[in-house]
Coordinates of N, CA and C and ligand atoms in Angstrom, one line a residue:
M461 N 0.9 -1.2 0.0 CA 0.0 0.0 0.0 C 0.9 1.2 0.0
T462 N 0.6 2.2 -0.8 CA 1.5 3.4 -0.9 C 1.1 4.3 0.3
V463 N 2.2 4.8 0.9 CA 2.0 5.6 2.1 C 1.6 7.0 1.7
R464 N 0.8 7.6 2.5 CA 0.4 9.0 2.3 C 1.5 9.9 2.8
I465 N 2.0 10.9 2.0 CA 3.0 11.8 2.4 C 2.4 13.2 2.7
T466 N 2.6 13.7 3.9 CA 2.1 15.1 4.2 C 3.3 15.9 4.6
L467 N 3.1 17.3 4.5 CA 4.1 18.2 4.9 C 3.6 19.2 6.0
V468 N 4.4 19.5 6.9 CA 4.1 20.5 8.0 C 5.3 21.4 8.1
H469 N 5.0 22.7 8.2 CA 6.0 23.7 8.5 C 6.0 24.0 10.0
G470 N 6.9 23.4 10.7 CA 6.8 23.6 12.2 C 7.9 22.9 12.9
D471 N 7.6 22.7 14.2 CA 8.6 22.1 15.2 C 8.1 20.6 15.4
I472 N 9.0 19.7 15.1 CA 8.6 18.3 15.1 C 8.3 17.9 16.6
T473 N 8.8 18.6 17.6 CA 8.5 18.2 19.0 C 7.0 18.6 19.3
E474 N 6.4 19.3 18.4 CA 5.0 19.7 18.7 C 4.0 18.7 18.0
Q475 N 4.5 17.8 17.2 CA 3.7 16.9 16.4 C 3.0 15.8 17.3
H476 N 1.9 15.4 16.9 CA 1.2 14.3 17.5 C 1.3 13.2 16.5
A477 N 2.0 12.1 16.8 CA 2.2 11.0 15.8 C 2.5 9.8 16.6
D478 N 2.4 8.6 16.0 CA 2.7 7.4 16.7 C 4.2 7.4 17.0
A479 N 5.0 7.8 16.0 CA 6.5 7.8 16.1 C 7.0 9.1 15.6
I480 N 8.0 9.7 16.3 CA 8.7 10.9 15.8 C 10.1 10.5 15.6
V481 N 10.7 10.8 14.4 CA 12.0 10.4 14.1 C 13.0 11.5 14.5
N482 N 14.1 11.1 15.2 CA 15.1 12.0 15.6 C 16.4 11.9 14.7
A483 N 16.9 13.1 14.3 CA 18.1 13.2 13.6 C 19.3 13.1 14.6
A484 N 19.6 11.9 15.0 CA 20.5 11.7 16.1 C 22.0 11.7 15.6
N485 N 22.9 11.5 16.6 CA 24.3 11.1 16.2 C 24.6 9.7 16.8
S486 N 25.7 9.2 16.4 CA 25.9 7.8 16.7 C 26.0 7.5 18.2
S487 N 26.3 8.6 19.0 CA 26.4 8.4 20.4 C 25.1 8.1 21.1
L488 N 24.0 8.5 20.4 CA 22.6 8.4 21.0 C 22.5 9.2 22.3
L489 N 23.5 10.1 22.6 CA 23.4 10.8 23.9 C 23.0 12.2 23.7
G490 N 22.4 12.6 22.7 CA 21.9 13.9 22.5 C 22.8 14.8 21.7
G491 N 22.3 16.0 21.5 CA 23.1 17.0 20.7 C 22.3 18.3 20.5
G492 N 22.4 18.9 19.3 CA 21.7 20.2 19.1 C 20.5 19.9 18.2
G493 N 20.1 20.9 17.4 CA 19.0 20.7 16.4 C 17.8 19.9 16.9
V494 N 17.4 19.0 16.0 CA 16.2 18.2 16.3 C 16.5 17.3 17.6
D495 N 17.7 16.8 17.6 CA 18.2 15.9 18.7 C 18.0 16.7 20.1
G496 N 18.5 17.9 20.1 CA 18.4 18.7 21.3 C 17.0 19.0 21.7
A497 N 16.2 19.3 20.7 CA 14.8 19.7 20.9 C 14.0 18.5 21.4
I498 N 14.2 17.3 20.8 CA 13.5 16.1 21.3 C 13.8 15.7 22.7
H499 N 15.1 15.8 23.0 CA 15.5 15.4 24.4 C 15.0 16.5 25.4
R500 N 15.1 17.7 25.0 CA 14.6 18.8 25.9 C 13.1 18.7 26.2
R501 N 12.4 18.5 25.1 CA 10.9 18.5 25.2 C 10.4 17.1 25.7
G502 N 11.1 16.0 25.3 CA 10.7 14.7 25.7 C 11.1 14.3 27.1
G503 N 12.1 14.9 27.6 CA 12.5 14.6 29.0 C 13.5 13.5 29.1
P504 N 13.9 13.3 30.4 CA 15.1 12.4 30.7 C 14.8 10.9 30.4
E505 N 13.6 10.5 30.3 CA 13.3 9.1 30.0 C 13.9 8.7 28.7
I506 N 13.9 9.6 27.7 CA 14.4 9.2 26.4 C 15.9 8.9 26.5
L507 N 16.7 9.8 27.2 CA 18.1 9.6 27.3 C 18.4 8.4 28.2
A508 N 17.6 8.1 29.2 CA 17.8 7.0 30.0 C 17.7 5.7 29.1
E509 N 16.7 5.6 28.2 CA 16.6 4.5 27.4 C 17.8 4.4 26.4
C510 N 18.2 5.6 25.9 CA 19.4 5.6 25.0 C 20.6 5.1 25.6
R511 N 20.8 5.4 26.9 CA 21.9 5.0 27.7 C 21.9 3.4 27.8
K512 N 20.7 2.9 28.0 CA 20.5 1.4 28.1 C 20.9 0.8 26.8
L513 N 20.5 1.4 25.7 CA 20.9 0.8 24.4 C 22.4 0.8 24.2
R514 N 23.0 1.9 24.7 CA 24.5 2.0 24.5 C 25.2 1.0 25.4
A515 N 24.5 0.7 26.6 CA 25.1 -0.3 27.5 C 24.9 -1.7 27.0
S516 N 24.0 -1.9 26.0 CA 23.7 -3.3 25.6 C 24.1 -3.5 24.1
Y517 N 23.1 -3.6 23.3 CA 23.4 -4.0 21.9 C 24.2 -2.9 21.1
Y518 N 24.0 -1.7 21.5 CA 24.6 -0.6 20.7 C 25.9 -0.1 21.4
G519 N 26.7 -1.0 21.9 CA 27.9 -0.5 22.7 C 28.7 0.4 21.9
R520 N 28.8 0.2 20.6 CA 29.7 1.1 19.8 C 28.9 2.3 19.2
G521 N 27.7 2.4 19.7 CA 26.9 3.5 19.1 C 26.1 3.0 17.9
L522 N 25.2 3.9 17.5 CA 24.3 3.5 16.3 C 25.0 3.9 15.0
G523 N 25.0 3.0 14.1 CA 25.7 3.2 12.8 C 24.9 4.2 12.0
T524 N 25.7 4.9 11.1 CA 25.0 5.8 10.1 C 24.0 5.0 9.3
G525 N 22.8 5.5 9.1 CA 21.8 4.8 8.3 C 21.0 3.8 9.1
Q526 N 21.4 3.6 10.4 CA 20.6 2.6 11.2 C 19.6 3.4 12.0
A527 N 18.6 2.6 12.5 CA 17.5 3.2 13.3 C 17.2 2.4 14.5
V528 N 16.8 3.0 15.6 CA 16.4 2.3 16.8 C 15.4 3.1 17.6
A529 N 14.4 2.4 18.2 CA 13.3 3.1 18.9 C 13.5 3.2 20.4
T530 N 13.0 4.3 21.0 CA 12.9 4.4 22.4 C 11.5 4.9 22.8
T531 N 11.2 5.1 24.0 CA 10.0 5.8 24.5 C 10.1 7.2 23.9
A532 N 8.9 7.9 23.9 CA 8.9 9.3 23.4 C 8.8 10.2 24.6
G533 N 8.8 9.6 25.8 CA 8.8 10.5 27.1 C 7.6 11.4 27.1
R534 N 7.7 12.7 27.2 CA 6.6 13.6 27.3 C 6.1 14.1 26.0
L535 N 6.7 13.6 24.9 CA 6.2 14.1 23.5 C 4.9 13.5 23.2
N536 N 4.1 14.1 22.3 CA 2.8 13.5 21.9 C 3.0 12.4 20.9
A537 N 3.7 11.4 21.3 CA 4.0 10.2 20.5 C 4.2 9.0 21.4
R538 N 4.2 7.8 20.8 CA 4.5 6.6 21.6 C 6.0 6.3 21.6
W539 N 6.6 6.6 20.4 CA 8.0 6.3 20.3 C 8.8 7.4 19.6
V540 N 10.1 7.4 19.9 CA 11.0 8.2 19.1 C 11.9 7.2 18.4
I541 N 12.0 7.4 17.1 CA 12.9 6.5 16.3 C 14.1 7.3 16.0
H542 N 15.3 6.9 16.6 CA 16.5 7.6 16.4 C 17.2 7.0 15.2
T543 N 17.7 7.9 14.3 CA 18.5 7.5 13.2 C 19.6 8.4 13.0
V544 N 20.7 7.9 12.4 CA 21.9 8.7 12.2 C 22.2 9.0 10.8
G545 N 22.0 10.2 10.4 CA 22.3 10.6 9.0 C 23.7 10.7 8.7
P546 N 24.1 10.6 7.4 CA 25.5 10.8 6.9 C 25.8 12.3 6.9
V547 N 27.1 12.6 7.3 CA 27.6 13.9 7.2 C 27.9 14.2 5.7
Y548 N 27.5 15.4 5.2 CA 27.8 15.7 3.8 C 29.3 16.0 3.6
Q549 N 29.9 15.3 2.6 CA 31.3 15.6 2.2 C 31.2 16.0 0.7
A550 N 31.8 17.2 0.4 CA 31.7 17.6 -1.0 C 32.4 16.6 -1.9
S551 N 33.3 15.8 -1.3 CA 34.0 14.8 -2.1 C 33.1 13.6 -2.4
G552 N 31.9 13.8 -2.6 CA 31.0 12.7 -3.0 C 30.5 12.0 -1.8
S553 N 29.2 12.3 -1.4 CA 28.6 11.6 -0.2 C 27.7 10.6 -0.7
D554 N 27.6 9.5 0.1 CA 26.8 8.3 -0.3 C 25.3 8.5 0.0
P555 N 24.5 8.8 -1.1 CA 23.1 9.0 -0.9 C 22.4 7.8 -0.3
S556 N 23.0 6.6 -0.5 CA 22.3 5.4 0.0 C 22.3 5.3 1.5
L557 N 23.2 6.0 2.2 CA 23.2 6.0 3.6 C 22.1 6.9 4.1
L558 N 21.8 8.0 3.4 CA 20.7 8.9 3.8 C 19.4 8.2 3.5
A559 N 19.3 7.5 2.4 CA 18.1 6.7 2.0 C 17.9 5.7 3.1
S560 N 18.9 5.1 3.6 CA 18.8 4.0 4.6 C 18.2 4.6 5.9
C561 N 18.4 5.8 6.2 CA 17.8 6.4 7.4 C 16.3 6.3 7.3
Y562 N 15.7 6.6 6.2 CA 14.3 6.6 6.0 C 13.8 5.2 5.9
R563 N 14.5 4.3 5.2 CA 14.0 2.9 5.0 C 14.1 2.2 6.4
E564 N 15.2 2.4 7.1 CA 15.3 1.7 8.4 C 14.3 2.2 9.4
S565 N 14.1 3.5 9.4 CA 13.1 4.1 10.3 C 11.7 3.6 10.0
L566 N 11.4 3.4 8.8 CA 10.1 2.8 8.4 C 10.0 1.3 8.8
R567 N 11.2 0.6 8.7 CA 11.2 -0.8 9.1 C 10.9 -0.9 10.6
V568 N 11.6 0.0 11.4 CA 11.4 0.0 12.8 C 9.9 0.4 13.2
A569 N 9.4 1.3 12.4 CA 8.0 1.7 12.6 C 7.1 0.6 12.4
D570 N 7.4 -0.2 11.4 CA 6.5 -1.4 11.1 C 6.6 -2.4 12.2
E571 N 7.8 -2.6 12.7 CA 8.0 -3.6 13.9 C 7.2 -3.1 15.1
L572 N 7.1 -1.8 15.2 CA 6.3 -1.3 16.4 C 4.8 -1.3 16.2
G573 N 4.4 -1.3 14.9 CA 3.0 -1.1 14.6 C 2.6 0.4 14.5
A574 N 3.6 1.2 14.3 CA 3.3 2.7 14.2 C 2.6 2.9 12.8
R575 N 1.5 3.8 12.8 CA 0.8 4.1 11.6 C 1.1 5.5 11.1
T576 N 1.5 6.4 12.0 CA 1.9 7.7 11.6 C 3.3 8.0 12.1
V577 N 4.1 8.5 11.1 CA 5.5 8.7 11.5 C 5.9 10.1 11.0
A578 N 6.5 10.9 11.9 CA 6.9 12.3 11.6 C 8.4 12.3 11.4
F579 N 8.9 12.8 10.3 CA 10.3 12.9 10.0 C 10.8 14.3 9.9
P580 N 12.0 14.6 10.4 CA 12.6 15.9 10.1 C 13.4 15.7 8.8
A581 N 14.0 16.8 8.3 CA 14.8 16.7 7.1 C 16.2 16.2 7.5
I582 N 16.4 14.9 7.6 CA 17.6 14.3 8.2 C 18.9 14.8 7.4
S583 N 19.9 15.1 8.2 CA 21.2 15.5 7.7 C 21.3 16.9 7.0
T584 N 20.2 17.6 7.0 CA 20.3 19.0 6.3 C 20.6 20.1 7.3
G585 N 21.0 19.8 8.5 CA 21.4 20.9 9.4 C 22.9 20.8 9.7
V586 N 23.2 20.4 10.9 CA 24.6 20.3 11.3 C 25.4 19.4 10.3
Y587 N 24.7 18.4 9.7 CA 25.4 17.5 8.8 C 25.5 18.0 7.4
R588 N 25.0 19.2 7.2 CA 25.2 20.0 6.0 C 24.8 19.5 4.6
W589 N 23.9 18.5 4.6 CA 23.5 18.0 3.3 C 22.6 19.0 2.6
P590 N 22.9 19.3 1.3 CA 22.1 20.2 0.6 C 20.6 19.8 0.6
M591 N 19.7 20.8 0.9 CA 18.3 20.5 1.2 C 17.6 19.9 -0.1
D592 N 17.9 20.4 -1.3 CA 17.2 19.8 -2.4 C 17.5 18.4 -2.7
D593 N 18.8 18.1 -2.5 CA 19.2 16.7 -2.7 C 18.7 15.8 -1.6
A594 N 18.7 16.2 -0.3 CA 18.2 15.4 0.8 C 16.7 15.2 0.7
A595 N 16.0 16.3 0.2 CA 14.6 16.2 0.1 C 14.2 15.1 -1.0
R596 N 14.9 15.2 -2.1 CA 14.7 14.2 -3.2 C 14.9 12.8 -2.7
I597 N 16.0 12.6 -2.0 CA 16.3 11.2 -1.4 C 15.2 10.8 -0.4
A598 N 14.8 11.7 0.4 CA 13.8 11.4 1.4 C 12.5 11.0 0.8
V599 N 12.0 11.8 -0.2 CA 10.7 11.5 -0.8 C 10.7 10.2 -1.6
E600 N 11.8 10.1 -2.4 CA 12.0 8.9 -3.3 C 12.0 7.7 -2.5
T601 N 12.8 7.7 -1.4 CA 12.9 6.5 -0.5 C 11.6 6.1 0.1
V602 N 10.9 7.1 0.7 CA 9.6 6.8 1.3 C 8.6 6.2 0.3
R603 N 8.6 6.8 -0.9 CA 7.7 6.3 -1.9 C 8.0 4.9 -2.4
A604 N 9.3 4.6 -2.3 CA 9.8 3.3 -2.8 C 9.7 2.2 -1.7
T605 N 9.5 2.6 -0.5 CA 9.5 1.6 0.6 C 8.2 0.9 0.9
D606 N 8.1 -0.4 0.9 CA 6.9 -1.1 1.2 C 6.7 -1.1 2.7
T607 N 5.7 -0.4 3.2 CA 5.5 -0.3 4.6 C 4.0 -0.3 5.0
A608 N 3.7 -0.7 6.2 CA 2.4 -0.6 6.7 C 2.0 0.8 7.3
V609 N 3.1 1.6 7.3 CA 2.8 3.0 7.8 C 1.8 3.7 6.9
E610 N 0.8 4.4 7.5 CA -0.2 5.0 6.6 C 0.1 6.4 6.3
E611 N 0.8 7.2 7.2 CA 1.1 8.5 6.9 C 2.6 8.8 7.3
V612 N 3.4 9.3 6.4 CA 4.7 9.9 6.7 C 4.5 11.4 6.6
R613 N 4.9 12.1 7.7 CA 4.7 13.5 7.8 C 6.1 14.2 7.9
F614 N 6.5 14.9 6.8 CA 7.8 15.6 6.9 C 7.5 16.9 7.6
V615 N 8.2 17.2 8.7 CA 8.0 18.4 9.5 C 9.2 19.3 9.3
L616 N 9.0 20.4 8.5 CA 10.1 21.2 8.1 C 10.2 22.5 8.9
F617 N 11.4 22.7 9.5 CA 11.5 23.8 10.5 C 11.5 25.2 9.8
D618 N 12.0 25.3 8.6 CA 12.0 26.6 8.0 C 11.3 26.6 6.6
E619 N 10.9 27.8 6.2 CA 10.1 28.0 5.0 C 10.8 27.4 3.8
R620 N 12.1 27.6 3.7 CA 12.8 27.2 2.4 C 12.7 25.6 2.3
A621 N 12.9 25.0 3.5 CA 12.9 23.5 3.5 C 11.5 23.1 3.1
Y622 N 10.5 23.8 3.6 CA 9.1 23.4 3.3 C 8.8 23.5 1.8
Q623 N 9.3 24.7 1.2 CA 9.1 24.9 -0.2 C 9.8 23.8 -1.1
V624 N 11.0 23.4 -0.7 CA 11.7 22.4 -1.4 C 11.0 21.1 -1.4
F625 N 10.5 20.7 -0.3 CA 9.7 19.4 -0.2 C 8.4 19.6 -0.9
A626 N 7.7 20.7 -0.8 CA 6.4 20.9 -1.5 C 6.5 20.8 -3.0
E627 N 7.7 21.2 -3.6 CA 7.8 21.1 -5.0 C 7.9 19.6 -5.4
L628 N 8.4 18.8 -4.5 CA 8.5 17.3 -4.8 C 7.2 16.6 -4.6
I629 N 6.3 17.1 -3.7 CA 5.1 16.4 -3.4 C 3.9 16.8 -4.2
H630 N 3.8 18.2 -4.4 CA 2.5 18.6 -5.0 C 2.7 18.7 -6.5
Ligands
LIG1650 N1 11.7 20.4 14.3 C1 11.9 20.1 13.0 N2 13.0 20.3 12.3 C2 14.0 20.9 13.0 C3 14.0 21.2 14.4 C4 12.7 21.0 15.0 N3 12.6 21.3 16.3 N4 15.2 21.7 14.7 C5 16.0 21.7 13.6 N5 15.3 21.2 12.6 C6 15.7 21.0 11.2 C7 17.0 21.7 10.8 O1 16.6 23.0 10.3 C8 17.5 20.8 9.6 O2 16.8 21.2 8.4 O3 16.1 19.6 11.1 C9 17.0 19.4 10.0 C10 18.2 18.5 10.5 O4 19.1 19.4 11.3 P1 19.9 18.8 12.6 O5 19.0 18.7 13.7 O6 21.1 19.6 12.7 O7 20.3 17.3 12.2 P2 21.4 16.7 11.2 O8 21.8 17.7 10.1 O9 21.0 15.4 10.8 O10 22.7 16.7 12.2 C11 22.7 15.7 13.2 O11 23.2 17.4 14.8 O12 22.0 17.9 16.6 C12 23.1 17.2 16.2 O13 23.1 15.4 17.7 C13 22.8 15.7 16.4 O14 25.1 15.2 15.9 C14 23.8 15.2 15.4 C15 23.7 16.2 14.2

């Protein structure tokens, strides 16, 4: 079944969804941008679960392109799905790693039974991926992924990002 793609111009921590995707780093121990906002708004439970993941299966951290779920704490969601985007290198960055963030996040969402998933524009902030390229990879990957998720909501923080995604969707 093809997933419905919607766009929102706003703050992902204000979204109501089954799962909210975090643009994390491999440490899973927080950071700035979306990561900082999710931990700030979601509260300490999220970090506590991230620490447990680091102490167990993810001892060496979460790999780029991988995804793992924790509680969403105080957010209006049941889960946060943490995924690590690739850092953009002008010397040719691997788009398949960014695509993997979306595919793996949807795979985890399916394992959880999540029906609505909110995504930020992964890797387009601190990790400096050009917005138009990242948006194309995001939309193409979501459209190409077989998933039971009914709605993927891209939540774009700034107007330009929203416009870039809107050109791909509408
Ligand atoms: N809601 C939605 N989108 C947001 C929010 C928010 N509250 N805050 C930032 N963004 C947008 C940014 O404008 C950018 O377009 O999310 C996109 C991703 O930016 P980052 O959060 O910087 O994520 P990323 O580029 O993947 O870099 C990840 O940054 O915060 C650290 O710990 C994180 O090391 C990791 C790195």
